[in-house]
Structure formats: C-alpha cells, structure tokens
mmCIF file of C-alpha atoms in Angstrom:
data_model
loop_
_atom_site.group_PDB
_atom_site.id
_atom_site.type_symbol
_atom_site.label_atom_id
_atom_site.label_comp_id
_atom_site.label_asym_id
_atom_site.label_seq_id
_atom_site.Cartn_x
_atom_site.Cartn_y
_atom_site.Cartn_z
ATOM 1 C CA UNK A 1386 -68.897 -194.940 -118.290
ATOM 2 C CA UNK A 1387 -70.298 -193.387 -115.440
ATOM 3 C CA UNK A 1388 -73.293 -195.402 -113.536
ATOM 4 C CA UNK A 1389 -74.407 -197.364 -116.708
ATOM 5 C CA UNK A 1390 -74.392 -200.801 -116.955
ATOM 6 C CA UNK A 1391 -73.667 -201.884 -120.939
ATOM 7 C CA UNK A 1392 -75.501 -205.100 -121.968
ATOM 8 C CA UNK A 1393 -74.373 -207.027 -125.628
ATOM 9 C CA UNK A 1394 -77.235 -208.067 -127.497
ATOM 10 C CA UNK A 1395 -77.070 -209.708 -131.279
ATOM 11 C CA UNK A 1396 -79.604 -210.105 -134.036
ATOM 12 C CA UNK A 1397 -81.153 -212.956 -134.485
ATOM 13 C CA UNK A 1398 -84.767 -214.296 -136.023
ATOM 14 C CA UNK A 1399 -87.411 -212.843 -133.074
ATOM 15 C CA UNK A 1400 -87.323 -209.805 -131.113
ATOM 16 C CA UNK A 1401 -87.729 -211.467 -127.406
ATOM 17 C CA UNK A 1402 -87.126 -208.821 -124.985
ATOM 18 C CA UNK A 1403 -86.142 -205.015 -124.605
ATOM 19 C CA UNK A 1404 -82.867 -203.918 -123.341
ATOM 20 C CA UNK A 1405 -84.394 -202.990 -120.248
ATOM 21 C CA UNK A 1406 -86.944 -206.128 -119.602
ATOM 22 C CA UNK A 1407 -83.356 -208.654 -120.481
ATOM 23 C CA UNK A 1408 -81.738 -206.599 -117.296
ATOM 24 C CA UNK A 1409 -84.628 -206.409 -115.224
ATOM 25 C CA UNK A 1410 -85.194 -210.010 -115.387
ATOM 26 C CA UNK A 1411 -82.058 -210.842 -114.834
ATOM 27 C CA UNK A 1412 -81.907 -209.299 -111.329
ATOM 28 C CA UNK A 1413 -85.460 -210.312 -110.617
ATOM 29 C CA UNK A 1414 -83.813 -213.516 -111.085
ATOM 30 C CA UNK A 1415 -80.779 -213.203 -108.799
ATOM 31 C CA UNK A 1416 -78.556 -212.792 -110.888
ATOM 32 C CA UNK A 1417 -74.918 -212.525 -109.664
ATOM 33 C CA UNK A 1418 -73.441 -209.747 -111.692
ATOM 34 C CA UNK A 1419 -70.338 -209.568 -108.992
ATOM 35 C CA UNK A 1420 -67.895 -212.119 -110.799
ATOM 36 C CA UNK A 1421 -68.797 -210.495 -114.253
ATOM 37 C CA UNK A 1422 -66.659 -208.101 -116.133
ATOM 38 C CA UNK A 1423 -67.412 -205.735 -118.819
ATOM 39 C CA UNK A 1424 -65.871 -208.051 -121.080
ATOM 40 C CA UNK A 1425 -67.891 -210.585 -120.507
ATOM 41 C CA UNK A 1426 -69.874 -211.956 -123.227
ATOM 42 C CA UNK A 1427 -72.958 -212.627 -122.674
ATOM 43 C CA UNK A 1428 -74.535 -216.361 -122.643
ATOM 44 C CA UNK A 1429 -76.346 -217.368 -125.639
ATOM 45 C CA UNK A 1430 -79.648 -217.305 -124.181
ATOM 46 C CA UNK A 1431 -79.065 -213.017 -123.298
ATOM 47 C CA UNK A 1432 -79.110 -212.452 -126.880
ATOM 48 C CA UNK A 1433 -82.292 -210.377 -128.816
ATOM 49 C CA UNK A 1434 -83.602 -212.497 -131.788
ATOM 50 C CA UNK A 1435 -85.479 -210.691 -134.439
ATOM 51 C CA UNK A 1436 -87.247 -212.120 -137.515
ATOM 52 C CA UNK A 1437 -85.257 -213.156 -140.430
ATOM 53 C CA UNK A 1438 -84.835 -210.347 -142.864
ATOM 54 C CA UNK A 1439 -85.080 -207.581 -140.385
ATOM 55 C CA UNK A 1440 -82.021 -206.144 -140.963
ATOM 56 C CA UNK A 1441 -79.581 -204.241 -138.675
ATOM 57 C CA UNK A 1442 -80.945 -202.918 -135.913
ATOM 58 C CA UNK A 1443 -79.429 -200.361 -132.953
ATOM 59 C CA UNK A 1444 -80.399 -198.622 -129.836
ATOM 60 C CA UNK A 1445 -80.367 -194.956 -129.469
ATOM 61 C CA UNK A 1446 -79.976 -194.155 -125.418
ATOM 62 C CA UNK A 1447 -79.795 -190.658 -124.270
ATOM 63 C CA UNK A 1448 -78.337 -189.753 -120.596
ATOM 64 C CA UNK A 1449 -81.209 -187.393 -119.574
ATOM 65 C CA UNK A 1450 -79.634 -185.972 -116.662
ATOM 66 C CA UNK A 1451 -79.222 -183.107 -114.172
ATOM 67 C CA UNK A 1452 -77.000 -179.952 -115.496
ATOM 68 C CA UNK A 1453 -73.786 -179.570 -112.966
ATOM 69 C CA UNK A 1454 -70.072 -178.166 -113.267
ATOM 70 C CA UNK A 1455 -67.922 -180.879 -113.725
ATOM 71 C CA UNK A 1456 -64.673 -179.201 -112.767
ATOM 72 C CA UNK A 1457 -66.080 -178.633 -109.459
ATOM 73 C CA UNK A 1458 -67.145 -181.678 -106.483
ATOM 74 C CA UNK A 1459 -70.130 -182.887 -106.462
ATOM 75 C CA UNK A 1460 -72.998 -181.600 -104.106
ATOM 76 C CA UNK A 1461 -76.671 -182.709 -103.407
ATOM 77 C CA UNK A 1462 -78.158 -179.331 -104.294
ATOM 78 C CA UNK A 1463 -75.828 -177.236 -106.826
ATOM 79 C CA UNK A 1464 -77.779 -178.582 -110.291
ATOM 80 C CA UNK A 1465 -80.343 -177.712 -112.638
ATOM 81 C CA UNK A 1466 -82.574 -179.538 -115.187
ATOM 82 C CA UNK A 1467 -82.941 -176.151 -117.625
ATOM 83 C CA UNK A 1468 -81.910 -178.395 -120.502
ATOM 84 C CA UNK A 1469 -85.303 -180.949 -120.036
ATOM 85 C CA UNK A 1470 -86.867 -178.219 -122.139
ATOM 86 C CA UNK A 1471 -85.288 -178.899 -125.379
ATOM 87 C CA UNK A 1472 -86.125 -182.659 -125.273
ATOM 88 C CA UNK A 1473 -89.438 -181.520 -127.170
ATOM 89 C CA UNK A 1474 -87.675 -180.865 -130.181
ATOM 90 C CA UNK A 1475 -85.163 -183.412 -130.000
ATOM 91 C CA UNK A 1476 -87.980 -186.050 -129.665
ATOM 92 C CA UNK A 1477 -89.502 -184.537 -132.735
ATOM 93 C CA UNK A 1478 -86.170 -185.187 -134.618
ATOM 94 C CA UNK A 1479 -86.006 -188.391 -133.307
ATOM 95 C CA UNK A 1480 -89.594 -189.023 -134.646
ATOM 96 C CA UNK A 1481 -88.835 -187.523 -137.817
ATOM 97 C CA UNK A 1482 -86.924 -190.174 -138.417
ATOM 98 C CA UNK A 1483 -88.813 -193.014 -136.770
ATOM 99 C CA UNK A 1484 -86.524 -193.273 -133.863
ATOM 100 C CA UNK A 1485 -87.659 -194.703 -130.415
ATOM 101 C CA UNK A 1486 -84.981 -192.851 -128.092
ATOM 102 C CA UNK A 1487 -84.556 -194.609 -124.659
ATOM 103 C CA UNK A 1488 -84.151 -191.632 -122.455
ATOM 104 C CA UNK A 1489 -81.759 -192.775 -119.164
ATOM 105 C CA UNK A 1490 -82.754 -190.187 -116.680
ATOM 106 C CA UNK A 1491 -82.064 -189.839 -113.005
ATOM 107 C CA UNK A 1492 -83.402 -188.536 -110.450
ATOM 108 C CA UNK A 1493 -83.532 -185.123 -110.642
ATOM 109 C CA UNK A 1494 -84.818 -185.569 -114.181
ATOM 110 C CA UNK A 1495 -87.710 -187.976 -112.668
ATOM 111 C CA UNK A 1496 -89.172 -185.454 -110.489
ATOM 112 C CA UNK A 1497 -89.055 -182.559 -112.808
ATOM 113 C CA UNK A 1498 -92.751 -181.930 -113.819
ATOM 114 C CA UNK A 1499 -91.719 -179.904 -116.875
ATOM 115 C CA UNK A 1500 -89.947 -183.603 -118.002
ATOM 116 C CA UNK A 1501 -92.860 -185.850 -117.045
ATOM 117 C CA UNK A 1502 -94.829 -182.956 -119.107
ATOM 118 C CA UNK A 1503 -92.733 -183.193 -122.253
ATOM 119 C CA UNK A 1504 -92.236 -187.194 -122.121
ATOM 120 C CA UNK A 1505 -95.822 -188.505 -121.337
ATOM 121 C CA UNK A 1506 -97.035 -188.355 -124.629
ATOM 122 C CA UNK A 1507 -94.549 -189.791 -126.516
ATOM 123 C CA UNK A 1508 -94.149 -192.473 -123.613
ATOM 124 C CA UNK A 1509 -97.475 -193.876 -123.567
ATOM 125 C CA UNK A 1510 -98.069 -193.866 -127.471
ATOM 126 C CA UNK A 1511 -94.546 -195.939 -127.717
ATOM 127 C CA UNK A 1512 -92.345 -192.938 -129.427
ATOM 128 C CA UNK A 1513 -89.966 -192.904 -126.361
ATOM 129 C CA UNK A 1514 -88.913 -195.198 -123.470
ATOM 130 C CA UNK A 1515 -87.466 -194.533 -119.997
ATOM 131 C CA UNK A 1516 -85.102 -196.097 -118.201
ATOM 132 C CA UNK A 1517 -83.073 -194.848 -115.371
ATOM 133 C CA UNK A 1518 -79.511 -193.893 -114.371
ATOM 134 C CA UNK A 1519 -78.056 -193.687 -110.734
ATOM 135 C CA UNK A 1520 -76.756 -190.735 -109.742
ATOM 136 C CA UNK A 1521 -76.212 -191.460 -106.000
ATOM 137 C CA UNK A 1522 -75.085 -187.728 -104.829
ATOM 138 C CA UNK A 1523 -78.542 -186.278 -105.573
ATOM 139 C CA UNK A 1524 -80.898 -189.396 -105.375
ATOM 140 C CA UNK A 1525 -82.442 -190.245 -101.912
ATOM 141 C CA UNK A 1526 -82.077 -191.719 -99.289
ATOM 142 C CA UNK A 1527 -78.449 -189.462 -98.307
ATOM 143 C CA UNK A 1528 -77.141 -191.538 -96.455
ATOM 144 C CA UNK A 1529 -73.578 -191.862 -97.651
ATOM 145 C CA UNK A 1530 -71.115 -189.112 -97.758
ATOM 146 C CA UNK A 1531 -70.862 -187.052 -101.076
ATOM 147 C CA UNK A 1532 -67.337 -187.482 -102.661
ATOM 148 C CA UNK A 1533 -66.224 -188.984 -106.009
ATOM 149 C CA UNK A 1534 -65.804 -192.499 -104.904
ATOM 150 C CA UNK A 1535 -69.486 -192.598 -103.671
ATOM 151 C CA UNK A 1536 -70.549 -191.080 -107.255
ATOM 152 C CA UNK A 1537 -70.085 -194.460 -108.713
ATOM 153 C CA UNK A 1538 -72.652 -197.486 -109.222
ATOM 154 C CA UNK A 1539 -71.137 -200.592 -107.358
ATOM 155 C CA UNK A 1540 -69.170 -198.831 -104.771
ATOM 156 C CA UNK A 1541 -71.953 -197.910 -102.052
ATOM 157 C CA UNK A 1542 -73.063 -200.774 -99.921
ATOM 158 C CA UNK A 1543 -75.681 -202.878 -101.531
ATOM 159 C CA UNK A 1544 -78.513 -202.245 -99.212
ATOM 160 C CA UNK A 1545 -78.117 -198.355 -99.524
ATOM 161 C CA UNK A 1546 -77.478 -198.807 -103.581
ATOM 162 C CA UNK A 1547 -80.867 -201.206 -103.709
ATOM 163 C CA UNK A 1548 -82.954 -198.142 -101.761
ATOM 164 C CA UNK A 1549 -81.804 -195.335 -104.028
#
C-alpha cells in the first residue's frame, strides 16, 4: 500500500480508542515503529475492546486523494481534485446505511475549499472522520527531489517526513 500505515485491532468488551487516537498516541509516545514489520502483531494492550454483545464490527477508510495519471512520473503541479465533488453523494450512501466513513485525504484534498465545504457538516455532527495520507510529491515543504523513491512514506529523512 502506498503511504498508509495498517494497524490490527480485535473486538473485545469496550470500545477504548479510534483507529486514529491508538496511532496518534502511540507516536506521541515515542514509539519506535523502525524495528516493526507489517507482520507484526500488535501487543495486547493495541487492541479495541467493545462491549460484550456488540457484534462484528469494521472500518470503512476511503483514500480521498488528488486525481493524477499514473502511467506518467509524478510532478508537484500536474493534479486535480474534480472528483471531491461526488463525495456528497457518496457520504449520503454511506449514511443511508449508518456508515461513519474515515476519509484519508492528503494534501491537496485538505486545502480544497469545495472538500472542507462538502465534509464540515458531516464532520462535526460525527457522520464522517478525517484522517490524513502523505503524499510527499505535492505536500509542502519541497524540499526533496520528486521521483518514485521519494513518493513513499519512510524513505525521506525523518526531519523533512515530520514537517510535511
């Protein structure tokens, strides 16, 4: 997967903490995530614990992303965001069925008024969440030369990484 970072989670008897909150606090904490690997499970104490008799439970994540070609290299500029528009009705079909989509957006998406616009709403009455995705090439500061190695999460030096 390109720039994501996938964190395990089980059901158990209490709903602790979000997705996002478990890896927020687990860099606010330090956390070393250099000697981990994908496969990696996760210590006992990561895991989400809902209420007994909750049933099964699953996350719905959307990459909410700038439009580019993928056949040709990357580029700061060369991208649009003309599919933010249709997120209205695919949060309605989300709602329709009482799903709370986590939209991953970067930054192009972040600055776009028209998303902010179309998000807000459902955002702040607790229909949708937001978390974010790195896409270095077209999130500030450019400081690092634009080429598929670069494009990655991990692979930029950390300082440079930290400030995008």
């Amino acid at each position: 997967m390109h720039g994501n970072l996938c964190l395990h989670y089980r059901a158990g008897p209490y709903r602790e903490l979000t997705l996002a909150k478990a890896a927020l606090q687990g860099v606010a904490r330090g956390a070393d995530l250099s000697s981990h690997q994908i496969t990696d499970q996760p210590a006992q104490n990561a895991f989400v614990r809902f209420r007994e008799g909750v049933g099964q439970r699953f996350v719905v994540t959307i990459d909410t992303e700038e439009e580019f070609d993928w056949t040709k290299p990357l580029t700061r500029t060369r991208h649009r965001v003309d599919t933010v528009s249709r997120l209205r009705k695919f949060q309605q079909f989300c709602e329709g069925f009482g799903i709370v989509p986590i939209y991953l957006i970067d930054y192009p998406v972040a600055t776009s008024a028209l998303a902010a616009e179309l998000l807000r709403d459902a955002v702040a009455a607790g229909r949708a969440e937001v978390g974010v995705q790195l896409h270095p090439w077209v999130n500030p500061p450019y400081e690092e030369e634009v080429n598929q190695q670069n494009s990655f999460s991990g692979n930029l030096p950390f300082a440079l990484e930290r400030a995008k």
